[in-house]
C-alpha positions as a LaTeX table, in Angstrom:
\begin{tabular}{lrrr}
\hline
Residue & $x$ (\AA) & $y$ (\AA) & $z$ (\AA) \\
\hline
Met1 & $-13.96$ & 10.07 & $-29.26$ \\
Thr2 & $-16.99$ & 12.16 & $-28.51$ \\
Val3 & $-17.64$ & 13.82 & $-25.15$ \\
Thr4 & $-21.25$ & 14.92 & $-24.60$ \\
Ala5 & $-22.56$ & 16.96 & $-21.68$ \\
Gly6 & $-25.64$ & 15.58 & $-19.97$ \\
Ser7 & $-28.67$ & 17.61 & $-18.96$ \\
Ser8 & $-26.51$ & 20.38 & $-17.41$ \\
Ala9 & $-23.71$ & 22.51 & $-18.82$ \\
Ile10 & $-20.12$ & 21.56 & $-17.86$ \\
Ser11 & $-16.94$ & 23.63 & $-17.65$ \\
Ser12 & $-14.39$ & 20.82 & $-18.07$ \\
Trp13 & $-14.13$ & 17.10 & $-18.79$ \\
Thr14 & $-11.75$ & 14.19 & $-18.29$ \\
Val15 & $-11.78$ & 10.76 & $-19.94$ \\
Gly16 & $-9.67$ & 7.93 & $-18.58$ \\
Trp17 & $-8.90$ & 4.40 & $-19.67$ \\
Arg18 & $-6.46$ & 1.58 & $-19.09$ \\
Phe19 & $-4.75$ & $-0.14$ & $-21.99$ \\
Gly20 & $-4.52$ & $-3.88$ & $-21.52$ \\
Asn21 & $-2.23$ & $-4.91$ & $-24.38$ \\
Gly22 & 0.80 & $-2.59$ & $-24.31$ \\
Gln23 & $-0.78$ & 0.17 & $-26.40$ \\
Thr24 & 0.63 & 3.70 & $-26.20$ \\
Val25 & $-0.59$ & 7.09 & $-27.40$ \\
Thr26 & 1.80 & 8.77 & $-29.84$ \\
Gln27 & $-0.24$ & 11.83 & $-30.97$ \\
Ser28 & $-3.48$ & 13.51 & $-29.95$ \\
Trp29 & $-5.69$ & 16.39 & $-30.97$ \\
Asn30 & $-8.36$ & 18.44 & $-29.15$ \\
Ala31 & $-7.25$ & 17.00 & $-25.77$ \\
Thr32 & $-4.24$ & 16.99 & $-23.48$ \\
Ile33 & $-3.28$ & 13.35 & $-22.96$ \\
Ser34 & $-1.04$ & 12.00 & $-20.22$ \\
Ser35 & $-0.18$ & 8.44 & $-19.31$ \\
Ser36 & 1.40 & 6.50 & $-16.50$ \\
Gly37 & 2.03 & 2.84 & $-17.23$ \\
Asp38 & $-1.14$ & 1.48 & $-18.81$ \\
Gln39 & $-3.40$ & 4.27 & $-17.43$ \\
Val40 & $-4.24$ & 7.08 & $-19.89$ \\
Thr41 & $-6.03$ & 10.37 & $-19.11$ \\
Ala42 & $-7.42$ & 12.83 & $-21.67$ \\
Arg43 & $-8.44$ & 16.31 & $-20.51$ \\
Asn44 & $-10.11$ & 19.11 & $-22.39$ \\
Val45 & $-8.01$ & 21.89 & $-23.87$ \\
Gly46 & $-8.87$ & 25.57 & $-23.35$ \\
Tyr47 & $-11.31$ & 25.88 & $-26.24$ \\
Asn48 & $-13.45$ & 22.74 & $-25.74$ \\
Gly49 & $-13.99$ & 22.29 & $-22.00$ \\
Ala50 & $-17.14$ & 24.35 & $-21.60$ \\
Leu51 & $-20.13$ & 22.57 & $-23.11$ \\
Gly52 & $-23.76$ & 23.55 & $-22.89$ \\
Ala53 & $-26.35$ & 20.98 & $-21.85$ \\
Gly54 & $-26.45$ & 18.26 & $-24.52$ \\
Ala55 & $-23.54$ & 19.77 & $-26.47$ \\
Ser56 & $-20.56$ & 17.67 & $-27.55$ \\
Thr57 & $-16.96$ & 17.90 & $-28.66$ \\
Gln58 & $-14.53$ & 15.39 & $-30.10$ \\
Phe59 & $-10.91$ & 14.44 & $-29.54$ \\
Gly60 & $-8.71$ & 11.81 & $-31.07$ \\
Phe61 & $-5.38$ & 10.09 & $-30.83$ \\
Leu62 & $-3.00$ & 7.85 & $-32.71$ \\
Gly63 & $-1.15$ & 5.06 & $-31.01$ \\
Thr64 & 0.88 & 1.90 & $-31.25$ \\
Trp65 & 0.35 & $-1.60$ & $-29.93$ \\
Asn66 & 2.05 & $-4.95$ & $-29.63$ \\
Gly67 & 0.07 & $-8.08$ & $-30.43$ \\
Ala68 & $-3.61$ & $-7.76$ & $-29.43$ \\
Asn69 & $-5.37$ & $-4.40$ & $-29.55$ \\
Gly70 & $-8.30$ & $-4.78$ & $-27.18$ \\
Val71 & $-10.90$ & $-2.08$ & $-26.67$ \\
Pro72 & $-10.48$ & $-0.34$ & $-23.29$ \\
Thr73 & $-13.27$ & 0.61 & $-20.88$ \\
Leu74 & $-13.68$ & 4.38 & $-20.51$ \\
Thr75 & $-14.42$ & 6.44 & $-17.41$ \\
Cys76 & $-15.65$ & 10.02 & $-17.73$ \\
Thr77 & $-15.91$ & 12.92 & $-15.29$ \\
Ala78 & $-17.14$ & 16.47 & $-15.75$ \\
Ser79 & $-17.30$ & 19.58 & $-13.63$ \\
\hline
\end{tabular}
């Protein structure tokens, strides 16, 4: 996934989503990922939280699923 700062610089970011089909995250890189039930939260790590205006960074994850593997809706926050 790609996180891009808007018109102002940011010092940290968080991306959240809810899995609807029993998916789980098994590995991640360039983010700290936590989950509770079907809710998943990815937060920046120390080296990629600060982004200049318009700059971007990427993170990724591997996971598992049972049956359908629908695409979740993302929510993003920055500070």
